[in-house]
PDB file of C-alpha atoms in Angstrom:
ATOM      1  CA  ALA G   1     101.054  89.779 123.112  1.00 70.00           C
ATOM      2  CA  THR G   2     102.250  90.671 119.627  1.00 85.00           C
ATOM      3  CA  SER G   3     101.045  93.221 117.100  1.00 86.00           C
ATOM      4  CA  THR G   4     100.917  93.348 113.312  1.00 91.00           C
ATOM      5  CA  LEU G   5     100.168  96.370 111.131  1.00 89.00           C
ATOM      6  CA  THR G   6      98.830  95.909 107.590  1.00 90.00           C
ATOM      7  CA  LEU G   7      97.457  98.246 104.910  1.00 87.00           C
ATOM      8  CA  GLU G   8      94.678  97.172 102.560  1.00 86.00           C
ATOM      9  CA  ASP G   9      92.280  99.351 100.570  1.00 84.00           C
ATOM     10  CA  ASP G  10      93.620 102.498 102.308  1.00 83.00           C
ATOM     11  CA  VAL G  11      92.725 101.117 105.753  1.00 89.00           C
ATOM     12  CA  PHE G  12      95.438 100.363 108.288  1.00 92.00           C
ATOM     13  CA  THR G  13      94.685  97.318 110.424  1.00 93.00           C
ATOM     14  CA  LEU G  14      96.456  96.817 113.714  1.00 93.00           C
ATOM     15  CA  LEU G  15      96.036  93.276 115.043  1.00 93.00           C
ATOM     16  CA  TYR G  16      97.009  92.397 118.598  1.00 93.00           C
ATOM     17  CA  THR G  17      97.281  88.654 119.291  1.00 90.00           C
ATOM     18  CA  GLY G  18      98.131  86.557 122.316  1.00 86.00           C
ATOM     19  CA  GLY G  19      95.860  88.316 124.786  1.00 87.00           C
ATOM     20  CA  ASP G  20      94.152  86.773 127.797  1.00 86.00           C
ATOM     21  CA  GLU G  21      92.884  83.247 127.505  1.00 84.00           C
ATOM     22  CA  CYS G  22      89.445  83.096 125.945  1.00 80.00           C
ATOM     23  CA  THR G  23      87.199  80.532 127.613  1.00 65.00           C
ATOM     24  CA  GLU G  24      84.203  81.149 125.351  1.00 56.00           C
ATOM     25  CA  THR G  25      85.233  78.741 122.594  1.00 54.00           C
ATOM     26  CA  ARG G  26      84.597  75.012 122.168  1.00 61.00           C
ATOM     27  CA  GLU G  27      87.658  74.588 119.931  1.00 64.00           C
ATOM     28  CA  GLY G  28      90.118  74.322 122.755  1.00 72.00           C
ATOM     29  CA  ARG G  29      92.473  76.848 124.228  1.00 76.00           C
ATOM     30  CA  ARG G  30      92.246  80.207 122.429  1.00 80.00           C
ATOM     31  CA  PHE G  31      93.493  83.653 123.243  1.00 85.00           C
ATOM     32  CA  LYS G  32      91.777  86.996 122.801  1.00 87.00           C
ATOM     33  CA  GLU G  33      92.712  89.165 119.826  1.00 91.00           C
ATOM     34  CA  THR G  34      91.986  92.814 119.116  1.00 93.00           C
ATOM     35  CA  GLN G  35      91.659  94.232 115.613  1.00 94.00           C
ATOM     36  CA  LEU G  36      91.755  98.026 115.243  1.00 95.00           C
ATOM     37  CA  ASN G  37      91.006  99.499 111.809  1.00 95.00           C
ATOM     38  CA  LEU G  38      92.447 102.992 111.324  1.00 94.00           C
ATOM     39  CA  ILE G  39      90.376 104.891 108.758  1.00 93.00           C
ATOM     40  CA  CYS G  40      91.377 108.132 107.032  1.00 92.00           C
ATOM     41  CA  ASN G  41      89.408 111.205 108.044  1.00 92.00           C
ATOM     42  CA  LYS G  42      91.302 114.439 107.373  1.00 89.00           C
ATOM     43  CA  ASP G  43      89.009 116.375 109.733  1.00 91.00           C
ATOM     44  CA  VAL G  44      89.847 114.324 112.857  1.00 89.00           C
ATOM     45  CA  THR G  45      93.180 115.079 114.547  1.00 86.00           C
ATOM     46  CA  GLU G  46      92.616 112.935 117.632  1.00 87.00           C
ATOM     47  CA  GLY G  47      90.459 109.908 117.003  1.00 86.00           C
ATOM     48  CA  THR G  48      88.573 107.820 119.516  1.00 90.00           C
ATOM     49  CA  PRO G  49      88.350 104.032 119.107  1.00 93.00           C
ATOM     50  CA  ARG G  50      84.801 102.754 118.597  1.00 95.00           C
ATOM     51  CA  TYR G  51      83.773  99.204 119.478  1.00 93.00           C
ATOM     52  CA  ILE G  52      82.253  97.367 116.501  1.00 92.00           C
ATOM     53  CA  ASN G  53      81.685  93.750 117.581  1.00 90.00           C
ATOM     54  CA  LYS G  54      83.130  90.444 118.738  1.00 86.00           C
ATOM     55  CA  ASP G  55      83.370  87.567 116.263  1.00 80.00           C
ATOM     56  CA  GLY G  56      81.249  84.839 117.842  1.00 69.00           C
ATOM     57  CA  GLU G  57      83.546  82.168 119.222  1.00 72.00           C
ATOM     58  CA  SER G  58      86.745  83.424 117.587  1.00 77.00           C
ATOM     59  CA  CYS G  59      87.575  85.802 120.464  1.00 84.00           C
ATOM     60  CA  VAL G  60      88.445  88.625 118.065  1.00 89.00           C
ATOM     61  CA  TYR G  61      87.245  92.043 119.210  1.00 91.00           C
ATOM     62  CA  HIS G  62      86.823  94.603 116.414  1.00 94.00           C
ATOM     63  CA  PHE G  63      87.308  98.353 116.810  1.00 96.00           C
ATOM     64  CA  GLU G  64      87.711 101.217 114.365  1.00 96.00           C
ATOM     65  CA  MET G  65      89.045 104.717 114.646  1.00 95.00           C
ATOM     66  CA  GLU G  66      88.894 107.596 112.171  1.00 94.00           C
ATOM     67  CA  LEU G  67      91.783 110.058 112.202  1.00 93.00           C
ATOM     68  CA  ALA G  68      93.933 112.195 109.907  1.00 90.00           C
ATOM     69  CA  ALA G  69      97.093 110.238 110.760  1.00 89.00           C
ATOM     70  CA  ALA G  70      95.642 107.269 108.840  1.00 90.00           C
ATOM     71  CA  CYS G  71      95.486 109.290 105.600  1.00 88.00           C
ATOM     72  CA  ARG G  72      98.097 108.895 102.912  1.00 79.00           C
ATOM     73  CA  PRO G  73     100.369 111.930 102.791  1.00 73.00           C
ATOM     74  CA  GLN G  74      99.536 114.295  99.961  1.00 70.00           C
ATOM     75  CA  GLN G  75     102.358 115.712  97.881  1.00 64.00           C
ATOM     76  CA  PRO G  76     102.102 119.477  98.290  1.00 63.00           C
ATOM     77  CA  THR G  77     101.412 121.327  95.098  1.00 75.00           C
ATOM     78  CA  CYS G  78     103.959 123.764  93.819  1.00 83.00           C
ATOM     79  CA  ARG G  79     102.167 126.033  91.422  1.00 84.00           C
ATOM     80  CA  VAL G  80     102.372 129.722  90.644  1.00 84.00           C
ATOM     81  CA  ILE G  81      99.706 131.832  88.973  1.00 86.00           C
ATOM     82  CA  ASP G  82     100.735 135.009  87.189  1.00 87.00           C
ATOM     83  CA  GLU G  83      98.804 138.242  86.592  1.00 87.00           C
ATOM     84  CA  GLN G  84      97.145 136.810  83.466  1.00 88.00           C
ATOM     85  CA  LEU G  85      95.956 133.806  85.523  1.00 88.00           C
ATOM     86  CA  ARG G  86      98.338 131.422  83.761  1.00 87.00           C
ATOM     87  CA  GLU G  87      99.363 128.554  85.984  1.00 86.00           C
ATOM     88  CA  TYR G  88     102.912 127.171  86.166  1.00 87.00           C
ATOM     89  CA  ASP G  89     103.870 123.884  87.777  1.00 86.00           C
ATOM     90  CA  LEU G  90     107.251 124.265  89.522  1.00 85.00           C
ATOM     91  CA  SER G  91     107.267 120.822  91.139  1.00 80.00           C
ATOM     92  CA  MET G  92     110.179 119.725  88.924  1.00 80.00           C
ATOM     93  CA  LEU G  93     112.345 122.151  90.930  1.00 80.00           C
ATOM     94  CA  ARG G  94     111.666 120.274  94.173  1.00 77.00           C
ATOM     95  CA  ARG G  95     114.834 118.762  95.702  1.00 76.00           C
ATOM     96  CA  GLN G  96     115.682 116.607  98.725  1.00 76.00           C
ATOM     97  CA  ASP G  97     118.398 119.073  99.681  1.00 81.00           C
ATOM     98  CA  SER G  98     118.647 122.810  99.083  1.00 82.00           C
ATOM     99  CA  TRP G  99     120.722 124.612  96.514  1.00 82.00           C
ATOM    100  CA  ARG G 100     123.677 126.335  98.142  1.00 87.00           C
ATOM    101  CA  VAL G 101     124.471 129.795  96.780  1.00 91.00           C
ATOM    102  CA  TRP G 102     127.569 131.704  97.889  1.00 91.00           C
ATOM    103  CA  ASP G 103     127.710 135.516  97.743  1.00 91.00           C
ATOM    104  CA  ASP G 104     131.364 136.545  97.393  1.00 91.00           C
ATOM    105  CA  THR G 105     130.684 140.190  98.153  1.00 92.00           C
ATOM    106  CA  THR G 106     129.222 139.558 101.607  1.00 92.00           C
ATOM    107  CA  ASN G 107     130.698 136.095 102.331  1.00 90.00           C
ATOM    108  CA  THR G 108     127.194 134.832 102.907  1.00 93.00           C
ATOM    109  CA  VAL G 109     125.720 131.423 102.116  1.00 92.00           C
ATOM    110  CA  PHE G 110     122.106 131.205 100.968  1.00 90.00           C
ATOM    111  CA  TYR G 111     120.111 127.990 100.897  1.00 86.00           C
ATOM    112  CA  ILE G 112     117.335 127.877  98.331  1.00 86.00           C
ATOM    113  CA  ASN G 113     114.715 125.188  98.063  1.00 82.00           C
ATOM    114  CA  VAL G 114     111.856 125.790  95.644  1.00 80.00           C
ATOM    115  CA  CYS G 115     108.707 123.908  96.610  1.00 77.00           C
ATOM    116  CA  GLY G 116     110.366 122.538  99.716  1.00 67.00           C
TER     117      GLY G 116
END
């Protein structure tokens, strides 16, 4: 059996092909396939697959599962609000690596990463 993962319209589809031989078709020798759609639901940490249907004679079994892992990652916001309720966006200070600051008086290294 082989598997293929695709993403379309924010739905991940995992397709397993080459399963057991399917004897329910008149088109000759076919093999069972399983299609699992993974749907974003931020409130579900551990999803449970739900059977949807079987495509007539095609031997494709459809399932879907809602779970948070199927959601696109959200870029965390990096905003500060001062006493006058003015909002500042500090996301431009975000870095892949941290700034390294050396303190000569204590021989200490500090690593600073704003919004990280």
